C-alpha cells in the first residue's frame, strides 16, 4: 500500500459553486515535494490539513474531522473506463491518491501511518455536491457517484507530519466493528434506515454523522 500522489489546490473562481466569493479549491494537482499535514482546527474556521491546500467553503468543508480526503487510484481507474476519458490523480478533489488500499472499505476509526510520522484516522465518507458535479462536468454526476457507493474517505490528523508522493501507507489500527466508509455513505444518503448501525463506531464518527444517527434512533423510539 502506498501514496501515489499528495494533491493540493489553489483558489479558483468558477461559475459552478455556491461558495461565498465563488471560488473553490477542488482542482487539486500533485505536489512536487513534501507537504506538511496537521490538524487545521474546528470546522467553520479550520480549512485543509495540508499546507498550501485551499478550502474555500468553510461551511461544508475542512476542519479537524475533514482535514484530509483520500481516494483510491483503483476507483479512479473504474471511473476512467465508465466515463471514457483519463482522470489524473487529484481529479476528484482528493488530497491523497492511494494504491493498494481499500479506501471506501476502510472502517471508521481505522488509522493509517503515511511516511515516517503522519497518522490519520478515518472519520466519514465524502458526500457529492454541486461543486464536485461542476468540476467533473458529467451529466447526472451526483446521482451516478452516489449509486457507485465508493466515495473515498475523510480523515482527521492524529499525529502531524510531512508526506510526499511514494510514501508507504500502513494500517496501524483497525477497529473491531464493521462500520465502513461505504456503510457511512449509504446511511447518510440513500439508506437512512442504516443510521443506527453507525453507532458501533460511536466517538470515531464525524460529529455531524453521530448526531444524525442519534437523532434517527430517538425518532424511531418515539414512533414505537
PDB file of C-alpha atoms in Angstrom:
ATOM      1  CA  UNK A   1       0.000   0.000   0.000  1.00  0.00           C
ATOM      2  CA  UNK A   2       1.373   3.386  -0.894  1.00  0.00           C
ATOM      3  CA  UNK A   3       0.619   7.023  -1.520  1.00  0.00           C
ATOM      4  CA  UNK A   4       0.826   7.716  -5.242  1.00  0.00           C
ATOM      5  CA  UNK A   5       0.496  11.491  -5.009  1.00  0.00           C
ATOM      6  CA  UNK A   6      -0.186  14.252  -2.493  1.00  0.00           C
ATOM      7  CA  UNK A   7      -2.549  16.747  -4.123  1.00  0.00           C
ATOM      8  CA  UNK A   8      -3.202  20.381  -3.219  1.00  0.00           C
ATOM      9  CA  UNK A   9      -5.432  23.026  -4.772  1.00  0.00           C
ATOM     10  CA  UNK A  10      -5.292  26.784  -5.091  1.00  0.00           C
ATOM     11  CA  UNK A  11      -8.402  29.016  -5.068  1.00  0.00           C
ATOM     12  CA  UNK A  12     -10.069  29.251  -8.444  1.00  0.00           C
ATOM     13  CA  UNK A  13     -13.126  31.325  -9.330  1.00  0.00           C
ATOM     14  CA  UNK A  14     -15.764  29.249 -11.151  1.00  0.00           C
ATOM     15  CA  UNK A  15     -19.423  29.509 -12.084  1.00  0.00           C
ATOM     16  CA  UNK A  16     -20.484  26.136 -10.637  1.00  0.00           C
ATOM     17  CA  UNK A  17     -20.096  26.720  -6.920  1.00  0.00           C
ATOM     18  CA  UNK A  18     -22.300  28.445  -4.362  1.00  0.00           C
ATOM     19  CA  UNK A  19     -19.365  29.043  -2.026  1.00  0.00           C
ATOM     20  CA  UNK A  20     -19.018  32.594  -0.722  1.00  0.00           C
ATOM     21  CA  UNK A  21     -16.856  34.505  -3.182  1.00  0.00           C
ATOM     22  CA  UNK A  22     -17.469  31.961  -5.949  1.00  0.00           C
ATOM     23  CA  UNK A  23     -14.109  30.228  -5.507  1.00  0.00           C
ATOM     24  CA  UNK A  24     -13.164  26.580  -4.981  1.00  0.00           C
ATOM     25  CA  UNK A  25     -10.004  24.618  -4.243  1.00  0.00           C
ATOM     26  CA  UNK A  26     -11.314  21.357  -5.720  1.00  0.00           C
ATOM     27  CA  UNK A  27      -8.926  21.439  -8.701  1.00  0.00           C
ATOM     28  CA  UNK A  28      -6.059  19.657  -6.961  1.00  0.00           C
ATOM     29  CA  UNK A  29      -2.674  18.938  -8.505  1.00  0.00           C
ATOM     30  CA  UNK A  30       0.148  16.646  -7.323  1.00  0.00           C
ATOM     31  CA  UNK A  31       2.703  18.464  -5.178  1.00  0.00           C
ATOM     32  CA  UNK A  32       6.347  18.351  -6.274  1.00  0.00           C
ATOM     33  CA  UNK A  33       7.851  17.974  -2.810  1.00  0.00           C
ATOM     34  CA  UNK A  34       6.942  17.178   0.775  1.00  0.00           C
ATOM     35  CA  UNK A  35       3.712  18.555   2.253  1.00  0.00           C
ATOM     36  CA  UNK A  36       3.142  19.229   5.935  1.00  0.00           C
ATOM     37  CA  UNK A  37      -0.112  17.816   7.352  1.00  0.00           C
ATOM     38  CA  UNK A  38      -1.578  18.950  10.676  1.00  0.00           C
ATOM     39  CA  UNK A  39      -4.908  19.464  12.417  1.00  0.00           C
ATOM     40  CA  UNK A  40      -6.442  22.591  10.840  1.00  0.00           C
ATOM     41  CA  UNK A  41      -8.799  23.356  13.735  1.00  0.00           C
ATOM     42  CA  UNK A  42     -12.596  23.227  14.116  1.00  0.00           C
ATOM     43  CA  UNK A  43     -14.966  23.193  11.159  1.00  0.00           C
ATOM     44  CA  UNK A  44     -16.073  26.679  10.236  1.00  0.00           C
ATOM     45  CA  UNK A  45     -12.683  28.201  10.950  1.00  0.00           C
ATOM     46  CA  UNK A  46     -10.178  25.473  10.041  1.00  0.00           C
ATOM     47  CA  UNK A  47      -9.614  24.591   6.409  1.00  0.00           C
ATOM     48  CA  UNK A  48      -7.458  21.836   4.952  1.00  0.00           C
ATOM     49  CA  UNK A  49      -4.996  19.816   6.964  1.00  0.00           C
ATOM     50  CA  UNK A  50      -2.442  20.114   4.153  1.00  0.00           C
ATOM     51  CA  UNK A  51      -0.159  23.124   3.949  1.00  0.00           C
ATOM     52  CA  UNK A  52      -0.812  25.082   0.758  1.00  0.00           C
ATOM     53  CA  UNK A  53      -4.192  23.469   0.086  1.00  0.00           C
ATOM     54  CA  UNK A  54      -7.205  25.769  -0.243  1.00  0.00           C
ATOM     55  CA  UNK A  55     -10.648  25.142   1.233  1.00  0.00           C
ATOM     56  CA  UNK A  56     -12.896  27.968   0.070  1.00  0.00           C
ATOM     57  CA  UNK A  57     -16.256  26.986   1.591  1.00  0.00           C
ATOM     58  CA  UNK A  58     -15.715  26.525   5.312  1.00  0.00           C
ATOM     59  CA  UNK A  59     -19.449  25.986   5.845  1.00  0.00           C
ATOM     60  CA  UNK A  60     -19.294  22.480   4.400  1.00  0.00           C
ATOM     61  CA  UNK A  61     -15.629  21.533   4.035  1.00  0.00           C
ATOM     62  CA  UNK A  62     -12.459  21.365   6.048  1.00  0.00           C
ATOM     63  CA  UNK A  63     -11.935  21.362   9.786  1.00  0.00           C
ATOM     64  CA  UNK A  64     -10.489  18.756  12.116  1.00  0.00           C
ATOM     65  CA  UNK A  65     -12.833  15.927  11.117  1.00  0.00           C
ATOM     66  CA  UNK A  66     -12.456  16.547   7.370  1.00  0.00           C
ATOM     67  CA  UNK A  67      -8.812  17.554   7.382  1.00  0.00           C
ATOM     68  CA  UNK A  68      -7.741  15.186   4.597  1.00  0.00           C
ATOM     69  CA  UNK A  69      -9.629  13.483   1.761  1.00  0.00           C
ATOM     70  CA  UNK A  70      -8.362  10.211   0.267  1.00  0.00           C
ATOM     71  CA  UNK A  71      -9.462   8.377  -2.866  1.00  0.00           C
ATOM     72  CA  UNK A  72      -8.171   5.134  -4.341  1.00  0.00           C
ATOM     73  CA  UNK A  73      -6.458   5.121  -7.744  1.00  0.00           C
ATOM     74  CA  UNK A  74      -8.264   1.840  -8.395  1.00  0.00           C
ATOM     75  CA  UNK A  75     -11.618   3.655  -8.176  1.00  0.00           C
ATOM     76  CA  UNK A  76     -10.391   6.424 -10.454  1.00  0.00           C
ATOM     77  CA  UNK A  77      -9.486   3.704 -12.961  1.00  0.00           C
ATOM     78  CA  UNK A  78     -13.057   2.355 -12.764  1.00  0.00           C
ATOM     79  CA  UNK A  79     -14.413   5.824 -13.491  1.00  0.00           C
ATOM     80  CA  UNK A  80     -11.946   6.274 -16.365  1.00  0.00           C
ATOM     81  CA  UNK A  81     -13.496   3.260 -18.064  1.00  0.00           C
ATOM     82  CA  UNK A  82     -17.017   4.418 -17.215  1.00  0.00           C
ATOM     83  CA  UNK A  83     -16.511   7.968 -18.470  1.00  0.00           C
ATOM     84  CA  UNK A  84     -14.209   7.115 -21.357  1.00  0.00           C
ATOM     85  CA  UNK A  85     -11.599   9.732 -20.517  1.00  0.00           C
ATOM     86  CA  UNK A  86      -8.395   9.928 -18.481  1.00  0.00           C
ATOM     87  CA  UNK A  87      -8.646  11.046 -14.859  1.00  0.00           C
ATOM     88  CA  UNK A  88      -5.434  12.346 -13.349  1.00  0.00           C
ATOM     89  CA  UNK A  89      -4.623  11.940  -9.671  1.00  0.00           C
ATOM     90  CA  UNK A  90      -6.457  14.696  -7.786  1.00  0.00           C
ATOM     91  CA  UNK A  91      -9.301  14.941 -10.314  1.00  0.00           C
ATOM     92  CA  UNK A  92     -11.924  14.113  -7.689  1.00  0.00           C
ATOM     93  CA  UNK A  93     -10.532  16.763  -5.352  1.00  0.00           C
ATOM     94  CA  UNK A  94      -8.674  14.218  -3.238  1.00  0.00           C
ATOM     95  CA  UNK A  95      -5.626  15.184  -1.229  1.00  0.00           C
ATOM     96  CA  UNK A  96      -4.278  11.641  -1.221  1.00  0.00           C
ATOM     97  CA  UNK A  97      -4.407   9.305  -4.201  1.00  0.00           C
ATOM     98  CA  UNK A  98      -3.611   5.834  -2.901  1.00  0.00           C
ATOM     99  CA  UNK A  99      -2.687   2.462  -4.363  1.00  0.00           C
ATOM    100  CA  UNK A 100      -3.435  -0.943  -2.843  1.00  0.00           C
ATOM    101  CA  UNK A 101      -5.671   0.485  -0.113  1.00  0.00           C
ATOM    102  CA  UNK A 102      -9.413  -0.218   0.102  1.00  0.00           C
ATOM    103  CA  UNK A 103     -10.368   3.359   0.979  1.00  0.00           C
ATOM    104  CA  UNK A 104     -14.160   3.013   0.789  1.00  0.00           C
ATOM    105  CA  UNK A 105     -13.916  -0.317   2.618  1.00  0.00           C
ATOM    106  CA  UNK A 106     -11.906   1.213   5.470  1.00  0.00           C
ATOM    107  CA  UNK A 107     -13.543   1.203   8.884  1.00  0.00           C
ATOM    108  CA  UNK A 108     -14.487   4.382  10.692  1.00  0.00           C
ATOM    109  CA  UNK A 109     -11.764   4.866  13.306  1.00  0.00           C
ATOM    110  CA  UNK A 110      -9.181   2.980  11.254  1.00  0.00           C
ATOM    111  CA  UNK A 111      -5.745   4.584  11.480  1.00  0.00           C
ATOM    112  CA  UNK A 112      -3.141   4.898   8.751  1.00  0.00           C
ATOM    113  CA  UNK A 113       0.508   5.786   9.083  1.00  0.00           C
ATOM    114  CA  UNK A 114       1.827   7.532   5.990  1.00  0.00           C
ATOM    115  CA  UNK A 115       5.543   8.104   5.777  1.00  0.00           C
ATOM    116  CA  UNK A 116       7.569   8.151   8.990  1.00  0.00           C
ATOM    117  CA  UNK A 117       5.390  10.407  11.167  1.00  0.00           C
ATOM    118  CA  UNK A 118       1.868  11.157   9.932  1.00  0.00           C
ATOM    119  CA  UNK A 119      -1.026   9.210  11.466  1.00  0.00           C
ATOM    120  CA  UNK A 120      -4.554   9.761  10.166  1.00  0.00           C
ATOM    121  CA  UNK A 121      -7.903   8.383  11.348  1.00  0.00           C
ATOM    122  CA  UNK A 122     -10.867   7.628   9.070  1.00  0.00           C
ATOM    123  CA  UNK A 123     -13.939   9.673  10.056  1.00  0.00           C
ATOM    124  CA  UNK A 124     -16.523   9.653   7.285  1.00  0.00           C
ATOM    125  CA  UNK A 125     -17.429   9.354   3.626  1.00  0.00           C
ATOM    126  CA  UNK A 126     -17.449  12.104   1.034  1.00  0.00           C
ATOM    127  CA  UNK A 127     -20.918  13.348   0.035  1.00  0.00           C
ATOM    128  CA  UNK A 128     -21.050  14.642  -3.578  1.00  0.00           C
ATOM    129  CA  UNK A 129     -22.061  18.269  -4.019  1.00  0.00           C
ATOM    130  CA  UNK A 130     -22.779  20.823  -6.725  1.00  0.00           C
ATOM    131  CA  UNK A 131     -19.160  21.966  -6.871  1.00  0.00           C
ATOM    132  CA  UNK A 132     -17.934  18.394  -7.396  1.00  0.00           C
ATOM    133  CA  UNK A 133     -20.500  17.891 -10.167  1.00  0.00           C
ATOM    134  CA  UNK A 134     -19.490  21.106 -11.905  1.00  0.00           C
ATOM    135  CA  UNK A 135     -15.808  20.268 -11.646  1.00  0.00           C
ATOM    136  CA  UNK A 136     -16.191  16.776 -13.129  1.00  0.00           C
ATOM    137  CA  UNK A 137     -18.661  18.105 -15.739  1.00  0.00           C
ATOM    138  CA  UNK A 138     -20.595  14.896 -16.362  1.00  0.00           C
ATOM    139  CA  UNK A 139     -24.379  14.606 -16.677  1.00  0.00           C
ATOM    140  CA  UNK A 140     -26.223  13.369 -13.563  1.00  0.00           C
ATOM    141  CA  UNK A 141     -22.902  13.196 -11.760  1.00  0.00           C
ATOM    142  CA  UNK A 142     -24.198  13.390  -8.193  1.00  0.00           C
ATOM    143  CA  UNK A 143     -26.650  10.535  -8.846  1.00  0.00           C
ATOM    144  CA  UNK A 144     -24.036   8.399 -10.618  1.00  0.00           C
ATOM    145  CA  UNK A 145     -21.402   8.909  -7.937  1.00  0.00           C
ATOM    146  CA  UNK A 146     -23.967   8.137  -5.237  1.00  0.00           C
ATOM    147  CA  UNK A 147     -25.075   4.934  -6.947  1.00  0.00           C
ATOM    148  CA  UNK A 148     -21.464   3.714  -7.126  1.00  0.00           C
ATOM    149  CA  UNK A 149     -21.185   3.977  -3.303  1.00  0.00           C
ATOM    150  CA  UNK A 150     -17.380   4.183  -3.407  1.00  0.00           C
ATOM    151  CA  UNK A 151     -16.997   7.713  -2.044  1.00  0.00           C
ATOM    152  CA  UNK A 152     -13.488   7.818  -0.642  1.00  0.00           C
ATOM    153  CA  UNK A 153     -12.734   8.800   2.947  1.00  0.00           C
ATOM    154  CA  UNK A 154     -12.268  11.888   5.072  1.00  0.00           C
ATOM    155  CA  UNK A 155      -9.665  11.647   7.823  1.00  0.00           C
ATOM    156  CA  UNK A 156      -8.595  13.555  10.912  1.00  0.00           C
ATOM    157  CA  UNK A 157      -4.974  14.114  11.928  1.00  0.00           C
ATOM    158  CA  UNK A 158      -3.852  12.113  14.974  1.00  0.00           C
ATOM    159  CA  UNK A 159      -0.127  12.775  14.665  1.00  0.00           C
ATOM    160  CA  UNK A 160       1.120  15.515  12.300  1.00  0.00           C
ATOM    161  CA  UNK A 161       3.933  15.000   9.848  1.00  0.00           C
ATOM    162  CA  UNK A 162       5.333  15.545   6.371  1.00  0.00           C
ATOM    163  CA  UNK A 163       4.390  13.288   3.493  1.00  0.00           C
ATOM    164  CA  UNK A 164       5.352  13.014  -0.134  1.00  0.00           C
ATOM    165  CA  UNK A 165       4.405  11.033  -3.213  1.00  0.00           C
ATOM    166  CA  UNK A 166       5.563   7.421  -2.975  1.00  0.00           C
ATOM    167  CA  UNK A 167       5.388   7.173   0.815  1.00  0.00           C
ATOM    168  CA  UNK A 168       4.265   3.812   2.211  1.00  0.00           C
ATOM    169  CA  UNK A 169       0.837   3.530   3.840  1.00  0.00           C
ATOM    170  CA  UNK A 170       0.398   1.194   6.806  1.00  0.00           C
ATOM    171  CA  UNK A 171      -2.834   0.384   8.643  1.00  0.00           C
ATOM    172  CA  UNK A 172      -1.756   0.652  12.275  1.00  0.00           C
ATOM    173  CA  UNK A 173      -5.184   0.225  13.891  1.00  0.00           C
ATOM    174  CA  UNK A 174      -8.381  -1.411  12.660  1.00  0.00           C
ATOM    175  CA  UNK A 175     -11.452  -1.295  14.943  1.00  0.00           C
ATOM    176  CA  UNK A 176     -13.354  -4.500  15.671  1.00  0.00           C
ATOM    177  CA  UNK A 177     -16.705  -3.125  14.446  1.00  0.00           C
ATOM    178  CA  UNK A 178     -17.921  -3.393  10.833  1.00  0.00           C
ATOM    179  CA  UNK A 179     -18.817   0.253  10.170  1.00  0.00           C
ATOM    180  CA  UNK A 180     -17.084   1.047   6.895  1.00  0.00           C
ATOM    181  CA  UNK A 181     -16.848   4.241   4.886  1.00  0.00           C
ATOM    182  CA  UNK A 182     -19.261   2.688   2.386  1.00  0.00           C
ATOM    183  CA  UNK A 183     -21.818   1.958   5.141  1.00  0.00           C
ATOM    184  CA  UNK A 184     -21.409   5.506   6.445  1.00  0.00           C
ATOM    185  CA  UNK A 185     -22.097   6.795   2.939  1.00  0.00           C
ATOM    186  CA  UNK A 186     -25.187   4.656   2.369  1.00  0.00           C
ATOM    187  CA  UNK A 187     -26.629   5.563   5.764  1.00  0.00           C
ATOM    188  CA  UNK A 188     -26.003   9.254   5.119  1.00  0.00           C
ATOM    189  CA  UNK A 189     -27.549   9.272   1.632  1.00  0.00           C
ATOM    190  CA  UNK A 190     -29.870   6.624   0.197  1.00  0.00           C
ATOM    191  CA  UNK A 191     -30.285   4.182   3.119  1.00  0.00           C
ATOM    192  CA  UNK A 192     -31.158   6.302   6.160  1.00  0.00           C
ATOM    193  CA  UNK A 193     -32.537   3.245   7.940  1.00  0.00           C
ATOM    194  CA  UNK A 194     -28.924   2.128   8.339  1.00  0.00           C
ATOM    195  CA  UNK A 195     -28.017   5.099  10.555  1.00  0.00           C
ATOM    196  CA  UNK A 196     -28.355   3.160  13.842  1.00  0.00           C
ATOM    197  CA  UNK A 197     -25.704   0.685  12.656  1.00  0.00           C
ATOM    198  CA  UNK A 198     -23.171   3.517  12.579  1.00  0.00           C
ATOM    199  CA  UNK A 199     -23.323   3.857  16.355  1.00  0.00           C
ATOM    200  CA  UNK A 200     -20.994   0.864  16.682  1.00  0.00           C
ATOM    201  CA  UNK A 201     -18.241   3.320  15.669  1.00  0.00           C
ATOM    202  CA  UNK A 202     -19.567   5.947  18.095  1.00  0.00           C
ATOM    203  CA  UNK A 203     -16.884   8.503  19.016  1.00  0.00           C
ATOM    204  CA  UNK A 204     -14.811   7.859  15.878  1.00  0.00           C
ATOM    205  CA  UNK A 205     -17.700   9.088  13.705  1.00  0.00           C
ATOM    206  CA  UNK A 206     -17.771  12.591  12.295  1.00  0.00           C
ATOM    207  CA  UNK A 207     -19.715  14.577  14.953  1.00  0.00           C
ATOM    208  CA  UNK A 208     -22.393  15.532  12.423  1.00  0.00           C
ATOM    209  CA  UNK A 209     -22.918  11.887  11.485  1.00  0.00           C
ATOM    210  CA  UNK A 210     -23.078  10.867  15.140  1.00  0.00           C
ATOM    211  CA  UNK A 211     -25.770  13.477  15.796  1.00  0.00           C
ATOM    212  CA  UNK A 212     -27.766  12.288  12.773  1.00  0.00           C
ATOM    213  CA  UNK A 213     -27.579   8.666  13.925  1.00  0.00           C
ATOM    214  CA  UNK A 214     -28.632   9.512  17.484  1.00  0.00           C
ATOM    215  CA  UNK A 215     -31.494  11.664  16.217  1.00  0.00           C
ATOM    216  CA  UNK A 216     -32.698   8.811  13.997  1.00  0.00           C
ATOM    217  CA  UNK A 217     -32.667   6.369  16.925  1.00  0.00           C
ATOM    218  CA  UNK A 218     -34.571   8.837  19.108  1.00  0.00           C
ATOM    219  CA  UNK A 219     -37.189   9.321  16.411  1.00  0.00           C
ATOM    220  CA  UNK A 220     -37.600   5.560  15.973  1.00  0.00           C
ATOM    221  CA  UNK A 221     -38.082   5.159  19.724  1.00  0.00           C
ATOM    222  CA  UNK A 222     -40.665   7.953  19.790  1.00  0.00           C
ATOM    223  CA  UNK A 223     -42.593   6.387  16.910  1.00  0.00           C
ATOM    224  CA  UNK A 224     -42.800   2.963  18.591  1.00  0.00           C
TER     225      UNK A 224
END
